[in-house]
Each structure stands twice: as structure tokens, then as C-alpha cells.
Amino acid sequence: MTLDELRQRQNPYGDDKAIDACGLFGVIDRSGRRLNGQIAIEAMANLHDRGNGLGGGFAGYGIYPEMADAIALHVMLDDQASRARLEEELQQDFHIRLAEEIPHRPVAAGSSVQAPPLLWRYFLDPQPGISRRPGQRVGQGLGQGYDQGRGPEHGSGEGRGHGFGSGDGGPVVGASAEYDPEFADSLVDFVMHINRDLPGVYVFSCARNMGVFKGVGYPEDIGEFFRLDDYAGYMWTGHGRFPTNTHAWWGGAHPFSLLDWTVVHNGEISSYGTNRRFLEMYGYYCTLQTDTEVIAYAADLLMRRHHLSVNEAALVLAAPMWKEIDRLPATARQRLTVLRRVYAPLLLNGPFTVIIARSGELIGLGDRVRLRPFVAASAGDRLYVASEEAAIRVVEPQLDQVWIPRGGEPVVGRLDGLAQAGVPGAVAASAAVARAQATTATTTTTAACAAAWPAARPSGRAGWGEQEVAG
Amino acid sequence: MSSMATQLAQAGQALAESVNEKQICARGLVTRQLNQTIFAWVREQRGGAARVVVSNLTGQRYLGTNLAGYPVRLDLYGTPGNDLGAFLDGPTLWVHGNAQDGVGNTMNAGRIVVEGSAGDVAALSARGGELFIWGNVGYRACLHMKEYQGQRPLVVVGGTAQDFFGEYMAGGVAVLLGLGTGPGSGPGSEPTVDSGGASSQGGAAGAGPLIHRIPYLATGMHGGVIYLRGEWDPSVLSTQVEAEPVASLRAEPALAEAVGQFTEVFSVRLNAVQRDLLERGPYWRIRPRGKRPYARLYA
């Protein structure tokens, strides 16, 4: 059965226009403590009613500590011929350390998971100096500092049928937050090439020490199918889908991923066409037939390639209204005007709440008038974001704080130690910052405090100043 | 104790004893199962006063919706799900924690008390009944709330609200008390509240920190009344609504009634500083200008 046929089959209800809401969940443990994938399954199971079984998925970070330095490639394939095509392609640019079917349980009768495509994963070492296509070299940047001291020594993996370290074990993080820019660019090109040019092959995820698991079905069934309880990660995101306007097929489930970015999304992006055209100018090609794809590419362009802070990226994706910008002091107004003009085609128009994640960092963001639900909570080292509080309480009954973030104001959680090394401008949900905020006067507007928490929005806030938009 | 008070206490005791009570653990029950379980037991009480204590809620929706006309009180522990008390018509719902989105959606009669905070669109389209929330409400609370003859919904929030509070409001009374009873906006952050002793001479003066930061407050409002206590930014208002200071609680019976009821509902939790703030104000009243404020919006 081809993917096209699958698409027909998987959306028999023709309910593309049904209006409901997807369910989102995300958690990061700042200390790097790894959480069993069951936490994400249970949270998503609680949000069951928000989806309709036409898509579910998860992203786990820190799940491949034994292979932390290899590129983990998750793909779905039409058939064995597609796999042969892919492997031929891979061998030109990579040493394949391990190739195997993604471990999964048999599809149970009556499960919402039906007719999965072939699901494979590869652990790849780039081969420096091998040219893939004229003008493009994959692995060129290797050895230029993208791989410093992360994770334990290589293992051989545990083979088919096993995950990689279950349980709340060890502080192994293996975060590969920094990729050599050139290498990352060539990896993006490589993924775009596969998705566009290789028939029957779709990349779910392609980055170090993380992976996306997704498909058509209720999220808890998808999680069970992929044996997520065999994995442990310091960060998880989850999604239950209620498709609006687009097909339900395995590749169209969330999360969407590029490099180590993943995006889960509730809402619809009316500006998809505009966003897509803009991103194509930068070499991003939308192939997955769903609006959410553009958010992953926009995140990569803004935050990795153009070095915008999380807060600045939020001001692009969920830009304040011109009316609000007009009320700001001159310098802030000028900077926001520049941001809005330069990146006008990346404004995400329409209702949305998204969870954007990359190695070591979790970002929750709602549209500027907050037309989709969004709850955040903290408990010790953990930051949670979700569509409903119940989904958080069901996995962490005792919470330090629960709040509703304002539209356009990113909620950011970051691994300890990454706050300094990571992207400037935003800050970790660290206890230190929290304490600083609690104990200092409300006039504390260091870039650190101002950027990460909702005070950063201009609307109605007296203290909004130029220092909050990093220069 | 006076003889009158003694009599009252005895009457209350007798009443409490006559109320049948049922405990239900919601764990593992989906929305439909839970609501059917509650309804089946309430119906068996044949209209007698009844109380149901539901524990371990994990997001089950529409609680109280199917109990129209029954003199029942639900005590809810855990996290009740969306549309709590939607179309509520008579019962009392008491949430011992936070509520999610859509509390009191289109409620007609009855009372909902939330001891924590509520999510978005609380009292959406409410047309009667009472909603008391100790903490904050999210986006778009009291959206298109309305009134008709004797039906006049009342919403009183101890803390503050997010954007679009009272959007398209057509009737009823909505009150934000600004007592700092809700959460802050991030780990460790504190809610904004009067110090209690600091000067706080009304929103327009902008002397203290903003307690209410509510962009698009009362946008499209064309009926009913909103009261705010504490600092806020009047520039968020459109020209079709007007804000005036309230001289005193006594001069404003609807407000005095709302504050009195809130004080009664949360009498155990209110501290002296909060009671003092409630007494002193300052309060502001927001109303539409005239009967058809938008008549010339497009003309």
C-alpha cells in the first residue's frame, strides 16, 4: 500500500473540517534527569478526548545516550524498494553504524493504530569529505566543535526489539545543542533532498540523541505501539491530533522535525502559503501536506541560522499588533518595527498554541490573542506545558505553580548549564532565576528575567523597555 | 450564644443531617461514565437535598450539566475538566482546586465556587447563576454574558483576568477584586497586589503597579456592568465604553452585594489585609456609553 492510498484509507470520515482541538503536552527536566516515555503516554491519554484518533506522536530527547554522538535518523518507508533507495543514498554520505526497524509492538486488533508503513531507524556517522551532490558536502563541518563531550562512549545499541535505557536512570543528557553551522545546513539539505526526491521515503527526525515517534492513531496507542516505555529522556513532547483541513496520514502526524527541532501544534495557520514561499527562498521545502511543518522550518531559520533569541523569534511568529508597537518607547518601537518588517512573511496568522523543542530547550508559545488553550506548570526541576492542567496533574499531582501564559509570550525551559551556552536573550526556567524574580523588586528587568517570562510583551505593561529586545 | 443564633445553628445541623451524601472516586472513569454515575445516584434521592463528593478528578468534562433542577451540591477534588457546569441549571458546584476552560459556559441558574483559579472563557454566554473564583481567570471570561428580566448572572473574581475580559458583554455583573489571590506568571513569580498600605488612588493616576493588565478589556461591551478594584490601565478601553470611579460600596448596591457574597463564600480564606482592601477600594465601574454604543461603528 502506498502512502497515497494510506492517506485515503486513514481519513474515511471526510471530517477534515471538523472543529475541535488537538491536545499538546511537553515536559523538560532541567537537571537532565531522564523520564520514562510512559509519562508522555499517560499525559496524552488524559487528553484523549481532544483528538479523534487520526494522529498521535511524541518526541523524546536524550533517548539514545549509547549513541549520543551519532545522527539518529527515523524514517517511514512505503516498501523495501524505498528502503533500498534510501540506504543507497545514505551510504554515499554516511557510515551506517546501525540500521534496524524501529522497535514496535504488533498492532492489536481494535487498536486505533492501523496499517503502519515500514518504520526504520539509522544511526549515522558522517563521512567527512564525501560529496553528495555538486556544490553540497555533507559532513564537511565535522570536527569543528559540534561534538564536545556529550554522552557516554558509543555502544552498539541494543538491537531490535529494545529501547535505549528505560526507567528514571542516570543523569545522562547527551544534549547536542550546537551543531556546526555548515554541517547543520548540509543536514537540512540532505533531509529536504530525501523528502522531495526519494519516492516513498519520509524523514520523521534526523538529529543526535533524539527521535520522533508518530503515526495515525490515538497518541496513547501510538506510544504503546512504539514501545515508548522502553525509552527515557530528559524532555518529551506529545500530540493528539484532530485534523482540520489536511489529510490524516503517518507523515502528517505531529511532531514535525528538522535537525533537532520538533514542533507540536494545536490550531491552524492561515498564513501557510505566505510562510511557505518565504521559507522556500531559504531552502526549506514543505513536503508533508500540513501547515505545522512551516513552524519547524521557521524556528530553524530564525533561531539557528539567524541567531534570534527565543523571545525575538516569538515577536516574529506571534508579532504584537502595530497598535501596541506604536505605544512603545522609540527604541523598542524601532526594533520591533524592524523585526516585523524583515520577517513579515513569517508571522503565523491564525489561532495556535505550539510547543517547539530542540536539544536542551522547550518553548511554549500561543498566538497573540491566545485563541488556543495553553497551561504551564512548574514542579521542582520540571517545567510542563499542556493544553489542559489535568494532563499535567495526572503525571505530577503536586505542582509548585500553575499559570496560563499570555499569547505571544514564550514559556521557556532549558537544561541547567545550557542557559549560558545556549541562545542569548532567553533564559532557563531555572530555580535560580525564579528565586531572583521572587526576591527582587518588580523593576528587575535584566535581559534574563524580562526575556523568558511573560513580562516581555508590550501590551499594557509600563516597564516595557528597549533592553528587552536584545540588539 | 443568643437564642436566635442557637436556633439557627440547630436548624443548620438538622439540615446537614438530612442531606444524603455520596462519595465517588473519579479515577479511571471517563466523562460519560462519571456523569451518569452521579446522575443515577442524584435521581434516586427523589428531589431531596443531596451532596456528592467526587475525588481524583482527572479532566472529566461537563460536570453538573445533566443535573438540571436537582437541589444537589457537588464537592469536586482533583482537576475537573472543561465546561464544568455548562448549562448549569440549579445545582451548586464547589471546586476545591483549579478549574479548566469554560467554567459555567451558558449557565442559567445555580452557583459555582472555585477555590483556585479558572481557565479561559469562564462564564461564557452565562445568562444567570453565580460564579465565585478565588484566584484568577484566563482569557475571555464573561464573553457575551447576558441578562433578561430577573435573570442576571454574577461573576466575582478574587484576583485578576487576562485579555478580553467582558468581551461583547451584554448583561450581568462581573467583578475583579485584585486581591492577588491568583498565581503569578511563572515559577516563583508573585501575583501583583496592593501592598495594603501604599497609596492607591485609582487606575488613571497610575501610582502603583498595575494589578489588572487586561488588553481589550470590555471590547464590544454593550450591556451589564464590570467593576474593578485596584490599579489598571484605562487606555485599553474603546471609546464606546466608559469608566467611572465608584464613590463608595454603599453608593453602589450591585457591587456591595457582589463583594458581600464573595466575602461570605470565602470567609475562611480572606485575611485582614484583603478585607481591608475590599472595604477601601478604590473601585471602578465600566459600562457601555448609552444603549447602542456601536450604532455608528461602521457609518
JSON list of C-alpha atoms in Angstrom, two decimals, chain A residues 179-186 188 258-261 284 298-308 358:
[
{"chain": "A", "resi": 179, "resn": "TYR", "atom": "CA", "xyz": [25.74, 21.83, 15.52]},
{"chain": "A", "resi": 180, "resn": "ASP", "atom": "CA", "xyz": [28.47, 23.16, 13.36]},
{"chain": "A", "resi": 181, "resn": "PRO", "atom": "CA", "xyz": [26.55, 25.58, 11.13]},
{"chain": "A", "resi": 182, "resn": "GLU", "atom": "CA", "xyz": [27.84, 24.18, 7.89]},
{"chain": "A", "resi": 183, "resn": "PHE", "atom": "CA", "xyz": [27.19, 20.63, 8.94]},
{"chain": "A", "resi": 184, "resn": "ALA", "atom": "CA", "xyz": [23.70, 21.51, 10.09]},
{"chain": "A", "resi": 185, "resn": "ASP", "atom": "CA", "xyz": [22.98, 23.24, 6.80]},
{"chain": "A", "resi": 186, "resn": "SER", "atom": "CA", "xyz": [24.10, 20.23, 4.83]},
{"chain": "A", "resi": 188, "resn": "VAL", "atom": "CA", "xyz": [18.97, 20.19, 6.33]},
{"chain": "A", "resi": 258, "resn": "LEU", "atom": "CA", "xyz": [14.07, 19.26, 11.31]},
{"chain": "A", "resi": 259, "resn": "LEU", "atom": "CA", "xyz": [17.52, 18.76, 12.75]},
{"chain": "A", "resi": 260, "resn": "ASP", "atom": "CA", "xyz": [16.78, 18.52, 16.45]},
{"chain": "A", "resi": 261, "resn": "TRP", "atom": "CA", "xyz": [13.78, 20.86, 16.25]},
{"chain": "A", "resi": 284, "resn": "TYR", "atom": "CA", "xyz": [13.14, 24.84, 3.11]},
{"chain": "A", "resi": 298, "resn": "ALA", "atom": "CA", "xyz": [10.76, 28.97, 10.67]},
{"chain": "A", "resi": 299, "resn": "ALA", "atom": "CA", "xyz": [12.25, 28.06, 14.05]},
{"chain": "A", "resi": 300, "resn": "ASP", "atom": "CA", "xyz": [15.37, 26.72, 12.37]},
{"chain": "A", "resi": 301, "resn": "LEU", "atom": "CA", "xyz": [15.75, 29.78, 10.16]},
{"chain": "A", "resi": 302, "resn": "LEU", "atom": "CA", "xyz": [15.15, 32.32, 12.91]},
{"chain": "A", "resi": 303, "resn": "MET", "atom": "CA", "xyz": [16.88, 30.78, 15.88]},
{"chain": "A", "resi": 304, "resn": "ARG", "atom": "CA", "xyz": [19.63, 28.64, 14.43]},
{"chain": "A", "resi": 305, "resn": "ARG", "atom": "CA", "xyz": [20.58, 30.36, 11.20]},
{"chain": "A", "resi": 306, "resn": "HIS", "atom": "CA", "xyz": [19.71, 33.95, 12.03]},
{"chain": "A", "resi": 307, "resn": "HIS", "atom": "CA", "xyz": [20.58, 33.71, 15.73]},
{"chain": "A", "resi": 308, "resn": "LEU", "atom": "CA", "xyz": [17.44, 35.33, 17.05]},
{"chain": "A", "resi": 358, "resn": "ARG", "atom": "CA", "xyz": [15.30, 21.38, 20.47]}
]
